[in-house]
Tab-separated table of C-alpha atoms and ligand atoms in Angstrom:
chain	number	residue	atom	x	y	z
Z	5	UNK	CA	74.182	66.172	35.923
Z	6	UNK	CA	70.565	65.266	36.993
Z	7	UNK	CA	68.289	64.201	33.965
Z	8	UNK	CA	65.087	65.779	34.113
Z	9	UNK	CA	63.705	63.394	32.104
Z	10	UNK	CA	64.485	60.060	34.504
Z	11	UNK	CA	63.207	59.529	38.563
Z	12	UNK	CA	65.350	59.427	41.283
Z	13	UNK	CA	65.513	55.517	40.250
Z	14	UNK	CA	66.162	56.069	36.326
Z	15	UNK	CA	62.936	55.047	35.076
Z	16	UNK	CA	62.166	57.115	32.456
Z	17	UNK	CA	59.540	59.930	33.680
Z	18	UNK	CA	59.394	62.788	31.228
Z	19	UNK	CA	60.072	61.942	27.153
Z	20	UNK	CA	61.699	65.889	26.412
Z	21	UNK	CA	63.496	65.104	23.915
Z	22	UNK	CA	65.760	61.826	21.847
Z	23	UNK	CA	68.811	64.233	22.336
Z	24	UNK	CA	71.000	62.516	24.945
Z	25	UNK	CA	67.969	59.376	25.473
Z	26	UNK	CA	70.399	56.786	24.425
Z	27	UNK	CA	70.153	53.706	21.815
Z	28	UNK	CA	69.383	51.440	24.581
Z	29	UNK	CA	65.768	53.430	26.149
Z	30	UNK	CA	65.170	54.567	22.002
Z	31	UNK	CA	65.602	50.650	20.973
Z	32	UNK	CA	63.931	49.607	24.059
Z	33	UNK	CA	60.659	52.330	23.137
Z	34	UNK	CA	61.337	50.996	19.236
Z	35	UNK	CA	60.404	47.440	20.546
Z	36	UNK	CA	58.026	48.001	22.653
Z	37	UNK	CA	55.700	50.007	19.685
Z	38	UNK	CA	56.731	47.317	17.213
Z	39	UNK	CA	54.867	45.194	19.539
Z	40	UNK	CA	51.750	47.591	19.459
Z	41	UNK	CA	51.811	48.089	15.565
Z	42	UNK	CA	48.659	47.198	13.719
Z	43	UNK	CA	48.261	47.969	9.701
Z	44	UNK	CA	44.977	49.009	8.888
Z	45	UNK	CA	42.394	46.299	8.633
Z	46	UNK	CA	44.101	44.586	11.259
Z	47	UNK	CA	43.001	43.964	14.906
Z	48	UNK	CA	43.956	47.009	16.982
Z	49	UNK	CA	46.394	45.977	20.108
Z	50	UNK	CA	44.159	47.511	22.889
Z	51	UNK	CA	44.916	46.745	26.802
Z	52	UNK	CA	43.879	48.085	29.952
Z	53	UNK	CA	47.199	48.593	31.330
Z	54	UNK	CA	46.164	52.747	31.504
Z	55	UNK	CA	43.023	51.876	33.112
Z	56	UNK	CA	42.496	54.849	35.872
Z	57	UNK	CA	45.115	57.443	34.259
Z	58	UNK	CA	44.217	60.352	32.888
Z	59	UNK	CA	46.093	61.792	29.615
Z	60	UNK	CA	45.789	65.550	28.865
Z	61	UNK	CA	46.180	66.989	25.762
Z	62	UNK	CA	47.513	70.633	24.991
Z	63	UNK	CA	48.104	71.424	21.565
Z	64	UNK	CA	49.346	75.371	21.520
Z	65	UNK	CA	49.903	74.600	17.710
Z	66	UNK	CA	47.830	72.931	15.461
Z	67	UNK	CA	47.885	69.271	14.498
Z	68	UNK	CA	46.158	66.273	13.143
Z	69	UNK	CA	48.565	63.102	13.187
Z	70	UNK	CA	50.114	63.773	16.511
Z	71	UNK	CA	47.157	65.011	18.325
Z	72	UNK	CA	45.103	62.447	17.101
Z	73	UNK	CA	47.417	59.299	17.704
Z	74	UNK	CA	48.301	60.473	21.185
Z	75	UNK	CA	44.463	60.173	21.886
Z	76	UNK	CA	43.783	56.871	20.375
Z	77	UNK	CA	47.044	55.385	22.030
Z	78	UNK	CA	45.710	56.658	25.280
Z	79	UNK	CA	42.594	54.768	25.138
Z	80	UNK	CA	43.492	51.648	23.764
Z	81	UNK	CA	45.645	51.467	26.737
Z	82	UNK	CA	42.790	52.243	28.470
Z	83	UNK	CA	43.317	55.435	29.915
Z	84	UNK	CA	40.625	58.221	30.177
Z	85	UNK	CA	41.747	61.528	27.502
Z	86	UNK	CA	40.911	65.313	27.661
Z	87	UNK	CA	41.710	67.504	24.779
Z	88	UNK	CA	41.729	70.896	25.977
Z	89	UNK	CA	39.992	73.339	23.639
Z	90	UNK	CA	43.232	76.248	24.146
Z	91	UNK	CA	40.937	78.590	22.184
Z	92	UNK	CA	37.721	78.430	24.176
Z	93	UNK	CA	40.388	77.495	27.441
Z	94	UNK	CA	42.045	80.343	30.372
Z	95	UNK	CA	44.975	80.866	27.854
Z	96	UNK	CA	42.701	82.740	25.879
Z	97	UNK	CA	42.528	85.406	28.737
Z	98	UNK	CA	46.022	85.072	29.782
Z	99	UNK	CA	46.571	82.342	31.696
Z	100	UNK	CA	50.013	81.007	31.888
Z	101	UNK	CA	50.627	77.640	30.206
Z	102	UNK	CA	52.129	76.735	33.920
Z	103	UNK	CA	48.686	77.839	35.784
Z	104	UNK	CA	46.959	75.562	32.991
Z	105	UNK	CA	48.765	72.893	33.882
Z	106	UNK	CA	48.517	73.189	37.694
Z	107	UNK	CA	44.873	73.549	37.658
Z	108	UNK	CA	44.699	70.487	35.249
Z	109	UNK	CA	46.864	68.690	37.479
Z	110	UNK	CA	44.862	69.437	40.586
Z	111	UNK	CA	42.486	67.965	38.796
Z	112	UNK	CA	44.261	64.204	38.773
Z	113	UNK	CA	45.915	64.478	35.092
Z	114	UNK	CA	48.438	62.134	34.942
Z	115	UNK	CA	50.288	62.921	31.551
Z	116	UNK	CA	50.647	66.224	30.165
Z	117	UNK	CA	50.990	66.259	26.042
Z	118	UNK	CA	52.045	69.545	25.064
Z	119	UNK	CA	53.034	71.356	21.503
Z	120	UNK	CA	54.152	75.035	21.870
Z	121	UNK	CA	55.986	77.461	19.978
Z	122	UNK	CA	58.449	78.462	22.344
Z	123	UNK	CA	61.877	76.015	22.951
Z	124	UNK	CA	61.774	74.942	26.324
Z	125	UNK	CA	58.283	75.705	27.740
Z	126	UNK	CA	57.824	71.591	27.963
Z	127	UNK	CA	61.386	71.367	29.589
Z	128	UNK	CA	59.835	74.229	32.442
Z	129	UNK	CA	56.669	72.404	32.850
Z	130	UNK	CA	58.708	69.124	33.636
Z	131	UNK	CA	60.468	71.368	36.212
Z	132	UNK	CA	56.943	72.388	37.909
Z	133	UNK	CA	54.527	68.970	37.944
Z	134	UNK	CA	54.062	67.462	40.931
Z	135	UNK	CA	56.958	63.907	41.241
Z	136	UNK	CA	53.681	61.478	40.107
Z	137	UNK	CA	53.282	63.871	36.710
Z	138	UNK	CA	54.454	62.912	33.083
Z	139	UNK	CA	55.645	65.566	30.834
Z	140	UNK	CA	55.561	64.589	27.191
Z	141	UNK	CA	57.031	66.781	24.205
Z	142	UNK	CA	54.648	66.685	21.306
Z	143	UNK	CA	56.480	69.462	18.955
Z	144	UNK	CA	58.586	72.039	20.857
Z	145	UNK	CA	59.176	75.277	18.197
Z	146	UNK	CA	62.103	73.994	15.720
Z	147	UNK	CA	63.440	72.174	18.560
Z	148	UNK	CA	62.120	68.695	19.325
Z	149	UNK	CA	59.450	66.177	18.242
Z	150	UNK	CA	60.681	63.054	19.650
Z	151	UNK	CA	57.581	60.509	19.284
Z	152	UNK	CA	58.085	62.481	15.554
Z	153	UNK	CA	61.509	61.049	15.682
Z	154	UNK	CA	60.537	57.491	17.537
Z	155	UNK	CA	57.925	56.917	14.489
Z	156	UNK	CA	60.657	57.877	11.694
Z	157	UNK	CA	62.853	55.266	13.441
Z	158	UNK	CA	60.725	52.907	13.615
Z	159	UNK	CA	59.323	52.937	10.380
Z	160	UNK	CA	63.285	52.903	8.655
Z	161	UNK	CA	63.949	50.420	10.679
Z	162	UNK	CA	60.747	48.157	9.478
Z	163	UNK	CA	62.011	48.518	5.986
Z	164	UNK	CA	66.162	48.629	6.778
Z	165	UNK	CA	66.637	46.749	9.708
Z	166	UNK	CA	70.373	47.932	9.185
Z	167	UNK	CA	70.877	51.660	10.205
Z	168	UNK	CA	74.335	51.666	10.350
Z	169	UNK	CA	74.655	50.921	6.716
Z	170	UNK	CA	72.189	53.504	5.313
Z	171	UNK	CA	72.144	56.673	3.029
Z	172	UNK	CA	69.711	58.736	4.547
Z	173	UNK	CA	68.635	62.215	3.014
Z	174	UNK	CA	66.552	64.683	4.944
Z	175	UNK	CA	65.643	67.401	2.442
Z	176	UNK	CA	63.310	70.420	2.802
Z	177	UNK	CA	62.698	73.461	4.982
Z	178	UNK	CA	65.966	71.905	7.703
Z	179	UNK	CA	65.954	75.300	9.751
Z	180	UNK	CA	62.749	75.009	11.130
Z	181	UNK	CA	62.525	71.450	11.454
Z	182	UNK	CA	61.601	69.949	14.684
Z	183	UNK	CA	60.985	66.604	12.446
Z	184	UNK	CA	65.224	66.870	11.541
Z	185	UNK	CA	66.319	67.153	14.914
Z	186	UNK	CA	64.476	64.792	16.521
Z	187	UNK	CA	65.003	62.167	13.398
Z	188	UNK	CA	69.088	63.206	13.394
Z	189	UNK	CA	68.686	62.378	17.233
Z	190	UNK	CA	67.078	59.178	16.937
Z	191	UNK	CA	68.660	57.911	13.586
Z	192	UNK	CA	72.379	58.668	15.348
Z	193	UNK	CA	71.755	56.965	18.355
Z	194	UNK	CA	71.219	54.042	16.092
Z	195	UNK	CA	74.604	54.307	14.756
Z	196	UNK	CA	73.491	55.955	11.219
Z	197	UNK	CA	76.586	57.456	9.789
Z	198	UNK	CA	75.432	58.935	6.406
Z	199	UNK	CA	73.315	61.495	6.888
Z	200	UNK	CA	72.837	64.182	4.305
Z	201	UNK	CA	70.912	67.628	5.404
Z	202	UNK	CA	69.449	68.881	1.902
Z	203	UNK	CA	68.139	72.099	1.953
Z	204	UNK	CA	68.952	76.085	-0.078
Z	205	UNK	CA	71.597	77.851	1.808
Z	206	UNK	CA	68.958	80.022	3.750
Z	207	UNK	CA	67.031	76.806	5.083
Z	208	UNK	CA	69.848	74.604	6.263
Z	209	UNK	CA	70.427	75.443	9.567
Z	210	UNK	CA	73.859	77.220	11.668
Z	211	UNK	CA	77.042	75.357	10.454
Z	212	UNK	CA	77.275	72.469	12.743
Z	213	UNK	CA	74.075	72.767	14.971
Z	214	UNK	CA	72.774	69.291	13.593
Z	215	UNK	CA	74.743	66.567	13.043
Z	216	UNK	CA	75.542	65.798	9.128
Z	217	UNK	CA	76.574	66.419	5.260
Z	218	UNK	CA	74.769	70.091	4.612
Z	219	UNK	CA	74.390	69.843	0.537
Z	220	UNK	CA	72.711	72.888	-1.054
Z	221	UNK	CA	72.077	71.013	-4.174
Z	222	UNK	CA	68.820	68.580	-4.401
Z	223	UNK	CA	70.148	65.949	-6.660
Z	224	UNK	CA	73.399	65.474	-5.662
Z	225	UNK	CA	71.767	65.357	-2.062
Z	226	UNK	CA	69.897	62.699	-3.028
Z	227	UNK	CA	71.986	60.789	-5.114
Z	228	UNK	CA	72.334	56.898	-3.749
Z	229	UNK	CA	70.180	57.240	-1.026
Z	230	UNK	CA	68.343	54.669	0.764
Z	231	UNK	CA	65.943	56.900	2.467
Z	232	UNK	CA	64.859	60.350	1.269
Z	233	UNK	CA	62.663	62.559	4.035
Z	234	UNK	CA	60.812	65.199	2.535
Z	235	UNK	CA	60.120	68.005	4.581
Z	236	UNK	CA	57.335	70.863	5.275
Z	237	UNK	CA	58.173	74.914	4.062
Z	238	UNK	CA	57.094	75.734	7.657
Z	239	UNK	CA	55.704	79.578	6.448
Z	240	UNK	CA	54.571	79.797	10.324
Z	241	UNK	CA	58.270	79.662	11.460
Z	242	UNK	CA	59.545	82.462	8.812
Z	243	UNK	CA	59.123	86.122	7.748
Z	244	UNK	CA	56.717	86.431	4.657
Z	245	UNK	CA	60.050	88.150	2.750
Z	246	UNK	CA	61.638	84.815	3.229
Z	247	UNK	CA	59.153	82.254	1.871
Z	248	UNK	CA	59.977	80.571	-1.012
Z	249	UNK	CA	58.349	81.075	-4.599
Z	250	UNK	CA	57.027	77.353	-4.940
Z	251	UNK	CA	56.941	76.727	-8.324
Z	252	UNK	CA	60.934	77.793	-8.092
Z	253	UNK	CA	61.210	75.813	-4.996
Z	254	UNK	CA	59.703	72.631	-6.516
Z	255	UNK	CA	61.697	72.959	-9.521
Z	256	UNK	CA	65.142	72.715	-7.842
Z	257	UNK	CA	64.083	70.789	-4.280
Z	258	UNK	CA	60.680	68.943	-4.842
Z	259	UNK	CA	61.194	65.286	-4.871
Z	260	UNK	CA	59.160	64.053	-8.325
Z	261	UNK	CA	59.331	61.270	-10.577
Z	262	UNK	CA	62.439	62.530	-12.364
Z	263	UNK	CA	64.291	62.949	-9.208
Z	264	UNK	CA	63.659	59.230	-8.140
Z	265	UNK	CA	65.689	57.968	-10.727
Z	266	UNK	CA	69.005	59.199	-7.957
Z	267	UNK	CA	67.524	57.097	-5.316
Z	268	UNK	CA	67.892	53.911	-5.005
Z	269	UNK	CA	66.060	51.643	-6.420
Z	270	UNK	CA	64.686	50.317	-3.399
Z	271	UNK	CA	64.954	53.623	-1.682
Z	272	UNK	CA	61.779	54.482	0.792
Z	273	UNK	CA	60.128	58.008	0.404
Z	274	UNK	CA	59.627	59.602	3.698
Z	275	UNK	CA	57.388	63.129	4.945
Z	276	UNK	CA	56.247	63.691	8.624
Z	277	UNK	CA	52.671	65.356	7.179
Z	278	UNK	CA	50.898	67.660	6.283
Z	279	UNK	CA	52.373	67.552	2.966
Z	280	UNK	CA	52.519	70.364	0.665
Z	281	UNK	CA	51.695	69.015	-2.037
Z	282	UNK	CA	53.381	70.179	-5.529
Z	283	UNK	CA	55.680	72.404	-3.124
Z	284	UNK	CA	58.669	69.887	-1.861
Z	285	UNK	CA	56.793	66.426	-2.882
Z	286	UNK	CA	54.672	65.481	-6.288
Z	287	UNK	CA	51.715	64.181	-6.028
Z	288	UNK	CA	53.053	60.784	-7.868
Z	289	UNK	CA	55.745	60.013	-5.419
Z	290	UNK	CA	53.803	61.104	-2.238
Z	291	UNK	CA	51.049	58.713	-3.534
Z	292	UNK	CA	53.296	55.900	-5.670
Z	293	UNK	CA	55.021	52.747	-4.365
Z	294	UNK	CA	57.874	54.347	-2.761
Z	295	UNK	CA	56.523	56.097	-0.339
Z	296	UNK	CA	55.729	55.202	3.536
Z	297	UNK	CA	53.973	58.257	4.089
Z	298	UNK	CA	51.221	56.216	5.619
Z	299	UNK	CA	52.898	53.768	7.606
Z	300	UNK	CA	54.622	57.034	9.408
Z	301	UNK	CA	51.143	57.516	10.442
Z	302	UNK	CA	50.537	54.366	12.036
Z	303	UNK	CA	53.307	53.929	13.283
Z	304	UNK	CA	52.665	57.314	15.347
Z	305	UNK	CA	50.053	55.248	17.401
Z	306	UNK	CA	51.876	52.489	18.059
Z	307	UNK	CA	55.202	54.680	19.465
Z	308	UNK	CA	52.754	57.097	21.132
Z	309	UNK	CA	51.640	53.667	23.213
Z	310	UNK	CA	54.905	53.284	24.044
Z	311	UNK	CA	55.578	55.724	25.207
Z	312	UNK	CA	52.370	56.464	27.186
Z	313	UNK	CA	52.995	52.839	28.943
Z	314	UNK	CA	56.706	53.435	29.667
Z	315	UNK	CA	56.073	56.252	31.444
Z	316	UNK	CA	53.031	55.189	33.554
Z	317	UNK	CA	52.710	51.654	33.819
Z	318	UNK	CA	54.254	51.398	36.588
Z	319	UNK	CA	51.698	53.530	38.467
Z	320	UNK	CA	48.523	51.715	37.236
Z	321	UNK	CA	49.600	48.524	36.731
P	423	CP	N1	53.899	65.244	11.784
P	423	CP	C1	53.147	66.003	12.599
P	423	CP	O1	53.568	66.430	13.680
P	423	CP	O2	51.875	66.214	12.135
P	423	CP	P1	50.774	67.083	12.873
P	423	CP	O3	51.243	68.517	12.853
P	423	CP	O4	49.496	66.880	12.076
P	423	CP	O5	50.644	66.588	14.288
């Protein structure tokens, strides 16, 4: 079957989704960020291999991280960036997300960076563009958020070079999780075995629709682990009878100090952002020594150059 997300000569064209990729283009995008990566205080990596593309971005759904790292990436590889204001934009009087994209792309946009709420819009948009157009999935409904899932990769990986051998917890809000998908995606390609999904009964998601241990009970969930991700209560994503009392929801699922006594001693504290803070993560552990909350973040810039350079290099260079 034709992959929508590879040219006629199986270049990568379109980053979709992680589901299906394949360890070989995820270790080969893994590398090539590594390479870009640059802790704060450091020299930014900036190039001009970009110079003379254009990078559109289309956030349907708020954001700070993603947004924000897509844009820098794009211009320190030189490329020129427009961040479409959707509520001041045509959508606001009806235009289809298609039509926006086609006038955008009569316009000589290059690369199209789009979160919506609806599964599959990016997939149809990738179906549409013109052959010399990049389609790139920046948070897809619950479905996919695979530079989300590049970054969490990457930054295990920095810390446990050793996937195979890890404990890996993914705890929170699982249901509505993009973040899980895309991270179960990534992290299995790898060859991670242990995965544990860690979540009440009513936010872990259809038996068998992500790959893993479902556990319904926070510390035993945790318990040995060598990498605990927190996750979001994504209220946008559920009925207001079916949000959580915090205070009750912290008390059996937030990850605090107590709780890190399970982990591993050298266990790494994970969360995508934004945090709700006192909800599913303590203030102490999302700001103590465990945590790589941070380095997630930069990280994001360095995979979104990645990817931005895999896909269009080849055009520019
Ligand atoms: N992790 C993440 O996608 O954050 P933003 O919603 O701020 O982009």
């Amino acid at each position: 079957m034709h992959d929508i997300q590879l040219d006629s000569s199986g270049r990568l064209r379109h980053l979709l989704t992680l589901d299906g990729l394949g360890a070989a283009r995820i270790d080969a995008l893994l590398a090539r960020a590594q390479a870009f990566v640059a802790r704060p205080g450091e020299a930014v990596k900036r190039s001009d291999i970009l110079r003379g593309a254009t990078v559109a971005n289309l956030f349907f759904e708020a954001s700070t991280r993603t947004r924000a790292s897509f844009e820098i990436a794009a211009r320190r590889l030189g490329a020129d960036v427009l961040n479409l204001d959707i509520n001041i934009s045509s959508a606001a009087k009806g235009e289809t997300v298609l039509d926006t994209v086609r006038t955008l792309q009569a316009m000589n946009v290059d690369a199209f960076v789009i979160r919506h709420a609806e599964s599959n819009l990016q997939r149809l948009v990738a179906e549409h563009v013109a052959p010399n157009v990049a389609i790139i999935n920046a948070g897809e409904s619950h479905a996919n958020h695979p530079t989300q899932g590049l970054l969490d990769a990457l930054t295990i990986r920095q810390h446990k070079p050793d996937i195979a051998s890890l404990r890996i917890a993914i705890a929170g809000d699982i249901r509505h999780s993009r973040v899980a998908r895309s991270a179960v995606h990534a992290l299995t390609a790898l060859g991670a075995r242990d995965i544990r999904l860690v979540a009440p009964r009513a936010l872990l998601p259809a038996p068998g629709e992500i790959p893993g241990e479902y556990v319904s009970d926070m510390d035993a969930g945790i318990s040995g682990c060598d990498v605990v991700m927190m996750l979001r209560i994504q209220k946008e994503r559920m009925q207001a009878s079916s949000i959580p009392d915090f205070a009750e929801y912290h008390r059996q699922f937030g990850l605090n100090e107590e709780r890190l006594a399970r982990i591993k001693p050298d266990a790494i504290v994970m969360h995508p952002g934004p945090m709700n803070r006192g909800v599913e993560i303590s203030d102490s552990v999302a700001d103590g020594p465990r945590s790589v909350i941070f380095e997630q973040v930069n990280n994001g810039v360095a995979v979104r150059m990645a990817v931005l350079a895999t896909l269009l290099e080849h055009r520019f260079a």
